[in-house]
mmCIF file of C-alpha atoms in Angstrom:
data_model
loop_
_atom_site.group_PDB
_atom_site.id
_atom_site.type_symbol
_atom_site.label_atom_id
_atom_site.label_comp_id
_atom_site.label_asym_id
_atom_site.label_seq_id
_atom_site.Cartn_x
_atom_site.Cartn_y
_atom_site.Cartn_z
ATOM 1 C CA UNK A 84 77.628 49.364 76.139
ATOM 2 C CA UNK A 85 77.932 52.383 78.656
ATOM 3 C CA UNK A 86 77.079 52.092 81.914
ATOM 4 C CA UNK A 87 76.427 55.672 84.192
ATOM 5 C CA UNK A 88 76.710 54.935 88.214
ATOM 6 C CA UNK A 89 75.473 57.545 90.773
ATOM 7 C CA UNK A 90 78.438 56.182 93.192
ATOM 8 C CA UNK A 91 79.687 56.265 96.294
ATOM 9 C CA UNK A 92 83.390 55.714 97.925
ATOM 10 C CA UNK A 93 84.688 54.854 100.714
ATOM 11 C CA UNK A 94 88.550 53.618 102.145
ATOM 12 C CA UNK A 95 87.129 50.308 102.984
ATOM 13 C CA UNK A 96 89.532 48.339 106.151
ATOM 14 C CA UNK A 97 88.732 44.761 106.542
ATOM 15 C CA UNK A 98 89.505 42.960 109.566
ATOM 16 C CA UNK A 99 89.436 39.214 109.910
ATOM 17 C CA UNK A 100 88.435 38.068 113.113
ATOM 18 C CA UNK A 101 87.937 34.305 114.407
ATOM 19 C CA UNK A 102 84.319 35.421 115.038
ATOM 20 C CA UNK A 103 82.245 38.111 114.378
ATOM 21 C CA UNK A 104 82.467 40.580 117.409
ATOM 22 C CA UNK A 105 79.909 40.666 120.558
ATOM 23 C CA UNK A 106 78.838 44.104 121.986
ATOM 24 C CA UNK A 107 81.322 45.635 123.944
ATOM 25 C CA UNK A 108 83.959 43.223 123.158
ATOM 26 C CA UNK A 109 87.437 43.537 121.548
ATOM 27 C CA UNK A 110 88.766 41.026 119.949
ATOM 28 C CA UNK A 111 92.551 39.989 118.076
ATOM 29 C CA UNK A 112 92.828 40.198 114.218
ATOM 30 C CA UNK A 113 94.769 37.722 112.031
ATOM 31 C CA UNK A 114 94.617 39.933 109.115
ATOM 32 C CA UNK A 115 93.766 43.982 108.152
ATOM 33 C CA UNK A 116 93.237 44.916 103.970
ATOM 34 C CA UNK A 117 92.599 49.102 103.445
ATOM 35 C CA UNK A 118 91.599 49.310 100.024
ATOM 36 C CA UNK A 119 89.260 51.265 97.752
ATOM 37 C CA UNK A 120 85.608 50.623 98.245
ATOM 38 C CA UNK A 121 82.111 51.617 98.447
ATOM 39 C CA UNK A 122 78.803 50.205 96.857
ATOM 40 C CA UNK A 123 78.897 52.734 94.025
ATOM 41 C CA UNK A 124 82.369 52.775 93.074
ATOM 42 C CA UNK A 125 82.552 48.863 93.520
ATOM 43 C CA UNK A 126 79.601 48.332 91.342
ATOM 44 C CA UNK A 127 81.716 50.863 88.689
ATOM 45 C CA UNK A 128 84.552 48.565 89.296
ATOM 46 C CA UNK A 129 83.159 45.239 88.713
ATOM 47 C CA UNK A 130 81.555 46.215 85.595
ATOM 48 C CA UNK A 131 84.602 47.533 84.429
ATOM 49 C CA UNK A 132 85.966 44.761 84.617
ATOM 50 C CA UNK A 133 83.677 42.974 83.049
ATOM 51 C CA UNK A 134 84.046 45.162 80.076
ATOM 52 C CA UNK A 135 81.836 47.644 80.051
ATOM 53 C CA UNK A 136 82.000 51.667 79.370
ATOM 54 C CA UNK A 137 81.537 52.968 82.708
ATOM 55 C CA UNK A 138 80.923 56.380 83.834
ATOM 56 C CA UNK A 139 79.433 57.870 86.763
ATOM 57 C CA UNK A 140 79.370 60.691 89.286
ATOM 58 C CA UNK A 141 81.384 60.090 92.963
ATOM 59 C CA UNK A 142 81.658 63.058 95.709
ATOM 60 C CA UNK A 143 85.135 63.048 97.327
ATOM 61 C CA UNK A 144 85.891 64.710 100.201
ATOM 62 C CA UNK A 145 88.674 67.777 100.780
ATOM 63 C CA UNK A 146 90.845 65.720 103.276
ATOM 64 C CA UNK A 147 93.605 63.458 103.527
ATOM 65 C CA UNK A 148 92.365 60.560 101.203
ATOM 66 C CA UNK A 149 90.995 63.204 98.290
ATOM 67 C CA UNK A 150 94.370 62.343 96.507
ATOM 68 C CA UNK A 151 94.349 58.117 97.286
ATOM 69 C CA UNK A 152 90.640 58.378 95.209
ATOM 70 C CA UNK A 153 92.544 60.355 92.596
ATOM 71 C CA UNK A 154 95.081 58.348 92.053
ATOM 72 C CA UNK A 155 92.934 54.982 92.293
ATOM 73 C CA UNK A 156 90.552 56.390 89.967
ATOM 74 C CA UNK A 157 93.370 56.782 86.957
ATOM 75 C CA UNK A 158 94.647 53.637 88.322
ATOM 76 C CA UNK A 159 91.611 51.513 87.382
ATOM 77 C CA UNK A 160 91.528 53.487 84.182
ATOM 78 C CA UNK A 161 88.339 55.756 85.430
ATOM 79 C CA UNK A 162 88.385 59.279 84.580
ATOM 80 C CA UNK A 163 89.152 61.445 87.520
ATOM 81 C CA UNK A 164 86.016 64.303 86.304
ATOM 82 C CA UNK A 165 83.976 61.554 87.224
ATOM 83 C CA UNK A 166 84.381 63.132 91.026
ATOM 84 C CA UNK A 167 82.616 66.085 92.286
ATOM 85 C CA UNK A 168 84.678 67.206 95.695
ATOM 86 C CA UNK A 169 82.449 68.450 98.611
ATOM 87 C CA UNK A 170 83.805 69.868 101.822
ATOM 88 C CA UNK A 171 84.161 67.163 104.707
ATOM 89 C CA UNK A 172 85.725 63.794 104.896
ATOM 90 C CA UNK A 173 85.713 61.281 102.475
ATOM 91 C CA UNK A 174 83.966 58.018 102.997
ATOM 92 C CA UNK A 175 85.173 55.330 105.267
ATOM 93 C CA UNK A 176 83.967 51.567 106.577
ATOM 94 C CA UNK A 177 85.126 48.914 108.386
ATOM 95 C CA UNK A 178 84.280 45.206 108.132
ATOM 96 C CA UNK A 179 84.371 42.189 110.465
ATOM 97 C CA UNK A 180 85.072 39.014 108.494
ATOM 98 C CA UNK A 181 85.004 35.578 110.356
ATOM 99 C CA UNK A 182 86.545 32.455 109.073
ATOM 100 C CA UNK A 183 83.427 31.584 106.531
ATOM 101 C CA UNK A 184 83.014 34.647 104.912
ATOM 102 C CA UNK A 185 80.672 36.389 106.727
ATOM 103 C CA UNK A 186 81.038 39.750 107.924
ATOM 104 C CA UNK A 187 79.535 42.676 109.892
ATOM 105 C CA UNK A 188 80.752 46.163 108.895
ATOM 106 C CA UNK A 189 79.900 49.921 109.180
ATOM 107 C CA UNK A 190 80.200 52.740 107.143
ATOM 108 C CA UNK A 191 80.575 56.493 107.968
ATOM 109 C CA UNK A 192 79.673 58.154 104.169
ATOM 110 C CA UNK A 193 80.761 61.100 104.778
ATOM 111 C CA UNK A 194 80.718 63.645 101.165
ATOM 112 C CA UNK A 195 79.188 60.474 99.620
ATOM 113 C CA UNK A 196 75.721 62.148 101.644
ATOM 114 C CA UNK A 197 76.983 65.553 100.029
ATOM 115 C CA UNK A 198 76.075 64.571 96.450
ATOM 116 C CA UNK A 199 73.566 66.972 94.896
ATOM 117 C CA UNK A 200 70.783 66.888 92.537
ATOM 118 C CA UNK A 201 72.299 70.011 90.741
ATOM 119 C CA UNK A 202 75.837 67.603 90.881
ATOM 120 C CA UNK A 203 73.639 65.521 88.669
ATOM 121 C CA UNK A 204 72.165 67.906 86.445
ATOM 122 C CA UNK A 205 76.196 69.063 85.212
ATOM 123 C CA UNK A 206 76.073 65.467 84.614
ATOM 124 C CA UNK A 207 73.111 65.621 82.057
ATOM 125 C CA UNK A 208 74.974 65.049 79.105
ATOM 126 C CA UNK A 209 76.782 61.865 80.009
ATOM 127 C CA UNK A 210 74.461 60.667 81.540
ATOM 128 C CA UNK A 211 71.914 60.365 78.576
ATOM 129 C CA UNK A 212 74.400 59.371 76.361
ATOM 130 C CA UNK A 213 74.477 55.815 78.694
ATOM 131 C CA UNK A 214 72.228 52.514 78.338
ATOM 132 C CA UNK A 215 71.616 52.279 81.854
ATOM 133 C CA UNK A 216 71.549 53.892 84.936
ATOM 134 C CA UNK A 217 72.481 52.414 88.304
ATOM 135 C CA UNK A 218 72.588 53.404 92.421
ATOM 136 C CA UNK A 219 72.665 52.507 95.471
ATOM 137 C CA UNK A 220 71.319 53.763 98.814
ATOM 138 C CA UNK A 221 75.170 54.844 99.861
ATOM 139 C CA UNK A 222 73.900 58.014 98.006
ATOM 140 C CA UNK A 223 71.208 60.033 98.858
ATOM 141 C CA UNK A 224 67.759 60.152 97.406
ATOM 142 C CA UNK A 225 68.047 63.575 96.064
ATOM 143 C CA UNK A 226 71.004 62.953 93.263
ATOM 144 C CA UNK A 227 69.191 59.304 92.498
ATOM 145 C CA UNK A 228 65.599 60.540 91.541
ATOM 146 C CA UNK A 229 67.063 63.327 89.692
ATOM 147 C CA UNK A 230 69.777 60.697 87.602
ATOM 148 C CA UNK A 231 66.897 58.042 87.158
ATOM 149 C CA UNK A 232 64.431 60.830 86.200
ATOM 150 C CA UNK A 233 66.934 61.878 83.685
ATOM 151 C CA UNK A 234 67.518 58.780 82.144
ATOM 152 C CA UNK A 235 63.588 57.561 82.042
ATOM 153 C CA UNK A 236 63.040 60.662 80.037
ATOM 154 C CA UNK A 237 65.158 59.612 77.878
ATOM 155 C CA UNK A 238 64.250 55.731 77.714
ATOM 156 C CA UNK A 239 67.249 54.520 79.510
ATOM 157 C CA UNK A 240 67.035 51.636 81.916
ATOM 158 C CA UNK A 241 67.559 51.930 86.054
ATOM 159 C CA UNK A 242 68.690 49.944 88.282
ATOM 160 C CA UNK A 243 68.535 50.524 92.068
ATOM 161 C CA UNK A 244 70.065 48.410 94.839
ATOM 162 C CA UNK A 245 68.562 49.913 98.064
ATOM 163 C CA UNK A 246 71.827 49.330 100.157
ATOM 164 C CA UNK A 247 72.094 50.082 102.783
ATOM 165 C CA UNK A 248 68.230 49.647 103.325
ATOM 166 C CA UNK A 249 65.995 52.581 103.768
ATOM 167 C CA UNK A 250 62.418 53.406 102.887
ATOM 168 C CA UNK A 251 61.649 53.936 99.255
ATOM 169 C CA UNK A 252 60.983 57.008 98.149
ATOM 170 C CA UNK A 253 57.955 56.572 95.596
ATOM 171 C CA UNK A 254 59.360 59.131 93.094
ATOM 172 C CA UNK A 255 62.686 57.157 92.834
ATOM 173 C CA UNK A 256 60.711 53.799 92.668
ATOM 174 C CA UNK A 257 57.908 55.226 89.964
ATOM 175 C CA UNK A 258 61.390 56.013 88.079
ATOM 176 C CA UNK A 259 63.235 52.848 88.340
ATOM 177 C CA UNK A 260 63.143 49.680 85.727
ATOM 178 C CA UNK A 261 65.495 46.859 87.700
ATOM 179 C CA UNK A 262 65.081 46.188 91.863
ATOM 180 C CA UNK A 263 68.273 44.021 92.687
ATOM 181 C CA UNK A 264 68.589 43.577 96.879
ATOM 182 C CA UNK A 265 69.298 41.404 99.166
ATOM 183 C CA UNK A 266 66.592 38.798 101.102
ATOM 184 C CA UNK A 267 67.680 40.996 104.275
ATOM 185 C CA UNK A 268 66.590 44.150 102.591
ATOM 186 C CA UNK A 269 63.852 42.688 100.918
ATOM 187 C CA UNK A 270 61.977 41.427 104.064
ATOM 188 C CA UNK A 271 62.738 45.105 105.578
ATOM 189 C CA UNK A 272 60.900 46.838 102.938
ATOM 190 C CA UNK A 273 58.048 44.652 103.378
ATOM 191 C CA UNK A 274 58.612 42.507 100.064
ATOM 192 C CA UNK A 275 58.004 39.358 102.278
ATOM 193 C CA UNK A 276 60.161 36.914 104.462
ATOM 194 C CA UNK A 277 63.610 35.379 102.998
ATOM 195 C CA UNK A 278 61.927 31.844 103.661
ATOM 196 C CA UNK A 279 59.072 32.863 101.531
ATOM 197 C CA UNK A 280 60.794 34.755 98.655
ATOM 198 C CA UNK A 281 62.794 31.857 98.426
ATOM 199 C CA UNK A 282 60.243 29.049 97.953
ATOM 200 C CA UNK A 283 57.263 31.007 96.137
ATOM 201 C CA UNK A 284 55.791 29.844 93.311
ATOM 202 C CA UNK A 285 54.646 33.263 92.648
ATOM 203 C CA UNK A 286 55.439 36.922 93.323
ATOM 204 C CA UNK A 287 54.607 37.972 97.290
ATOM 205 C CA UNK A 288 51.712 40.781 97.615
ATOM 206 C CA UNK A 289 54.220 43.708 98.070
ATOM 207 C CA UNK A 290 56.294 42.505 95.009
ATOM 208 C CA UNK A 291 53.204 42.123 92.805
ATOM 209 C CA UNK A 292 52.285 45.448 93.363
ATOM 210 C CA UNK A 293 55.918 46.564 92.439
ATOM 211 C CA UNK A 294 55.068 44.947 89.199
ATOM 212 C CA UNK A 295 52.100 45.959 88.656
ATOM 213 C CA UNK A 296 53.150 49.624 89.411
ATOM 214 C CA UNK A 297 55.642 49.473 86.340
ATOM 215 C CA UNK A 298 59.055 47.455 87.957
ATOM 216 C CA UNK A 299 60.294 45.217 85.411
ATOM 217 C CA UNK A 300 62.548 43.073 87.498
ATOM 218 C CA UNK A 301 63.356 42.285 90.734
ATOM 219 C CA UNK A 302 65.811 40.464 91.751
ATOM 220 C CA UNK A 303 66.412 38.740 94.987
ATOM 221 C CA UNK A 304 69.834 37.254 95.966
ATOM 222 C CA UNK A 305 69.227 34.845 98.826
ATOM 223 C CA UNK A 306 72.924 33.799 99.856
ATOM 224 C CA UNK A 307 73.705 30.090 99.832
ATOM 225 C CA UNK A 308 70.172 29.799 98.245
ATOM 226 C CA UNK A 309 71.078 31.636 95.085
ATOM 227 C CA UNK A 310 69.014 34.651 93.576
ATOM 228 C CA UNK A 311 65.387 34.663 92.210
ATOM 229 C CA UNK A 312 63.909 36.816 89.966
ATOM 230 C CA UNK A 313 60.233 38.355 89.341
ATOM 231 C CA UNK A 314 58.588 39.607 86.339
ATOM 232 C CA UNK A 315 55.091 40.595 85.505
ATOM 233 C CA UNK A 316 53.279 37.971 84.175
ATOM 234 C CA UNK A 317 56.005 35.333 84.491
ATOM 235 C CA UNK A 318 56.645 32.916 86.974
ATOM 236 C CA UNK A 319 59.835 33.316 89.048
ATOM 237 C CA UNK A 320 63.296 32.509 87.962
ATOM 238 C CA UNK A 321 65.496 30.747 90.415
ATOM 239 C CA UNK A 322 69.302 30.711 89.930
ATOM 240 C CA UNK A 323 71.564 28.400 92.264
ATOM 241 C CA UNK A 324 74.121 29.145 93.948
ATOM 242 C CA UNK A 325 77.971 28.292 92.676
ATOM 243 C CA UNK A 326 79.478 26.399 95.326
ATOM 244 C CA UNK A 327 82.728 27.887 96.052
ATOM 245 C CA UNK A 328 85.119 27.726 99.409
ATOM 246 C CA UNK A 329 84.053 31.538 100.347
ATOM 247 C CA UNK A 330 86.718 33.484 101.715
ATOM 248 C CA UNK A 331 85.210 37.111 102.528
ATOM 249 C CA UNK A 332 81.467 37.667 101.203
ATOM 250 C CA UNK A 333 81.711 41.917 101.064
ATOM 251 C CA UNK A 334 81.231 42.926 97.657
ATOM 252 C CA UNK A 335 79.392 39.709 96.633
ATOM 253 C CA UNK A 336 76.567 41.796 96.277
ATOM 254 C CA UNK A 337 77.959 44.306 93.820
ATOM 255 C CA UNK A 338 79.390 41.574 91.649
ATOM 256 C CA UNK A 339 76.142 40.023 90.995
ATOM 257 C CA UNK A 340 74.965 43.419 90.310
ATOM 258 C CA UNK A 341 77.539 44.124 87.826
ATOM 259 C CA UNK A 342 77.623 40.704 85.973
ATOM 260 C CA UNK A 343 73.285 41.238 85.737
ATOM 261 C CA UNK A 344 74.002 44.659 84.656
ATOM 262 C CA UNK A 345 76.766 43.205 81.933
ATOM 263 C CA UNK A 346 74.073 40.759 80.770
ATOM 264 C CA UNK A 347 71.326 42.686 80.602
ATOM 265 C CA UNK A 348 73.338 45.157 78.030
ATOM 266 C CA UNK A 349 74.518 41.952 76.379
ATOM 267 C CA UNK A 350 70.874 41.388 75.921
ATOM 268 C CA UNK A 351 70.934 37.778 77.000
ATOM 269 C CA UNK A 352 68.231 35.812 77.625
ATOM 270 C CA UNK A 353 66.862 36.023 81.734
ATOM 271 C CA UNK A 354 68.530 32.742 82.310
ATOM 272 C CA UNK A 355 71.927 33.646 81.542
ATOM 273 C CA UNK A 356 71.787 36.909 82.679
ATOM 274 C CA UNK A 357 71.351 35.247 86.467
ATOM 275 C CA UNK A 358 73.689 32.269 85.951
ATOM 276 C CA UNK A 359 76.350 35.237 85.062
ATOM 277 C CA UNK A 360 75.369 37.707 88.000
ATOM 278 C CA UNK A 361 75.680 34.304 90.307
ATOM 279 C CA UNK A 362 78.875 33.403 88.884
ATOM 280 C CA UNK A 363 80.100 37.211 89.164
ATOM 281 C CA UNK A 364 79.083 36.683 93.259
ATOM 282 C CA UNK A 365 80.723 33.649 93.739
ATOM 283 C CA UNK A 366 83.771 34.495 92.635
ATOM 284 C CA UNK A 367 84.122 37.593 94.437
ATOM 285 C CA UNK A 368 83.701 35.934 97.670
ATOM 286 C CA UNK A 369 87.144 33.957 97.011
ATOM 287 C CA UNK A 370 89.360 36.108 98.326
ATOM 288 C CA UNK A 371 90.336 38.901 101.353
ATOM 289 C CA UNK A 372 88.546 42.352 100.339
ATOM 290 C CA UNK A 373 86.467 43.529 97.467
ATOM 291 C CA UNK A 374 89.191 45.584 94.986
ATOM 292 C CA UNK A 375 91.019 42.635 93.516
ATOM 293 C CA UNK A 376 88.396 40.227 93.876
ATOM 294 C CA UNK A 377 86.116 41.013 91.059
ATOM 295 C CA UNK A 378 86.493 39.115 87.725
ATOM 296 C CA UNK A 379 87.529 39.832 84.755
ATOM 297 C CA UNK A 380 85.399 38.832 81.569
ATOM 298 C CA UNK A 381 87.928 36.196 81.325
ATOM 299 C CA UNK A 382 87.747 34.855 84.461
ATOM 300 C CA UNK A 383 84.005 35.193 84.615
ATOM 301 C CA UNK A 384 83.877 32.368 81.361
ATOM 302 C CA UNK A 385 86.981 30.252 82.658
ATOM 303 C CA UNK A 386 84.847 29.767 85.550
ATOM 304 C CA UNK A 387 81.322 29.151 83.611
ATOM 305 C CA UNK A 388 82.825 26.859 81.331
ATOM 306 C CA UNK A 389 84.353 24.056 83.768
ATOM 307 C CA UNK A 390 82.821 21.338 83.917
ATOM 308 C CA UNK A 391 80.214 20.457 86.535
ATOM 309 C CA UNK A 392 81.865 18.575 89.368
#
């Protein structure tokens, strides 16, 4: 199964910190990780290794780091015409993580926010030839409507995490099969509060309509509270959350996204699909940065087949 990301990258420096940082304070760091990053080319990543057939599209940019996303490209074992280089600098970020995991972080995205619709279109080919279609809001709307509207016409499932959060635009939306944010984002866009995504016995207003308007899942991941999922004309679908002694939560997010994208190709039932993206999460969180942390398909059943403690 072939997966097609519209990606982003960025050099992605983690700092931890013995709390996260007040305005206009500086504080001392125990420990500082530069390594490969970004929504899109995490995402790419994780379902990698997971193994899937990944391809995608990622703008580099002409400076100093153009050759380190090269070279960790054919590292990984991506193909290196997967990137499109645009003038300007490539993308960068910086996280805050605090003894539990958490973390504050910002992102400058640099030729990720260069990425084209016509970039896309030399992309046609590939792209079709996939059996599903993901992004994230680290590129810009442009490139996305003109990938999903590619791959609809064709049949092909999307999937859009709108991360960082910004308004939907209704042409992407009318295009896109699979809604997969966070409880933060979700209450942003209107989709309801985290309290009462969490606890409904039915879909919110906002996410009905969703549904109604053609969505075929959304997906909700609510932290500590696990993830819960909305179809039309079904009930939700809550998945738990593994317990695990967290370690750094960025990239969490883009695990559960792969491992739902991995099951959803595997065409397992709803259930599993969750308990796999959950499991994909969780173990991403246990340990310092994003690149090394995602599982493996072996890890990923090691870990779903202990038994319950």
């Amino acid at each position: 199964m072939r997966v097609f990301v519209v990606g982003s990258f960025v050099i992605a420096c983690s700092v931890k910190v013995a709390r996260l940082p007040q305005a206009g304070e500086s504080l001392g760091g125990s420990a500082f990780l530069a390594e490969p990053g970004g929504k899109g080319f995490n995402l790419a990543l994780a379902a990698h290794r997971l193994g899937l057939d990944v391809d995608g599209i990622f703008a580099v940019g002409e400076d100093v780091f153009s050759p380190v996303v090269r070279s960790t490209f054919a590292r990984v074992g991506f193909s290196t015409d997967m990137l499109v280089p645009h003038v300007g600098s490539t993308g960068a970020g910086v996280a805050f993580v605090d003894p539990i995991g958490e973390n504050c972080l910002a992102v400058c995205l640099g030729a990720n926010l260069a990425l084209t619709a016509e970039d896309v279109r030399g992309f046609a080919p590939r792209l079709q030839d996939s059996d599903l279609v993901a992004a994230t809001f680290e590129s810009p709307d442009a490139p996305i409507r003109e990938a999903f509207t590619l791959a609809r016409a064709r049949g092909i499932r999307t999937l859009l995490n709108p991360s960082p959060v910004r308004a939907l635009d209704p042409a992407i939306l009318a295009e896109t099969t699979i809604l997969v944010l966070n409880a933060v984002e979700a209450a942003e866009l209107g989709l309801g509060h985290p309290d009462c995504i969490a606890q409904a016995r039915s879909a919110t207003p906002a996410i009905a309509a969703l549904l109604d308007g053609g969505l075929e899942l959304l997906v909700v991941t609510l932290g500590v509270r696990g993830a819960v999922a909305f179809r039309p004309d079904s009930p939700p679908l809550r998945q738990p959350a593994f317990a695990v002694a967290a370690v750094d939560t960025v990239g969490a997010g883009d695990a559960f996204g792969a491992g739902l994208i991995a099951g959803l190709l595997d065409g397992r039932p709803l259930e599993g699909v969750l308990r796999q993206a959950a499991a994909c999460g969780a173990l991403a969180t246990c340990r310092f940065g994003a690149f090394d942390a995602f599982p493996s398909a072996r890890d990923l059943d090691l870990f779903l087949d202990r038994p319950p403690t």
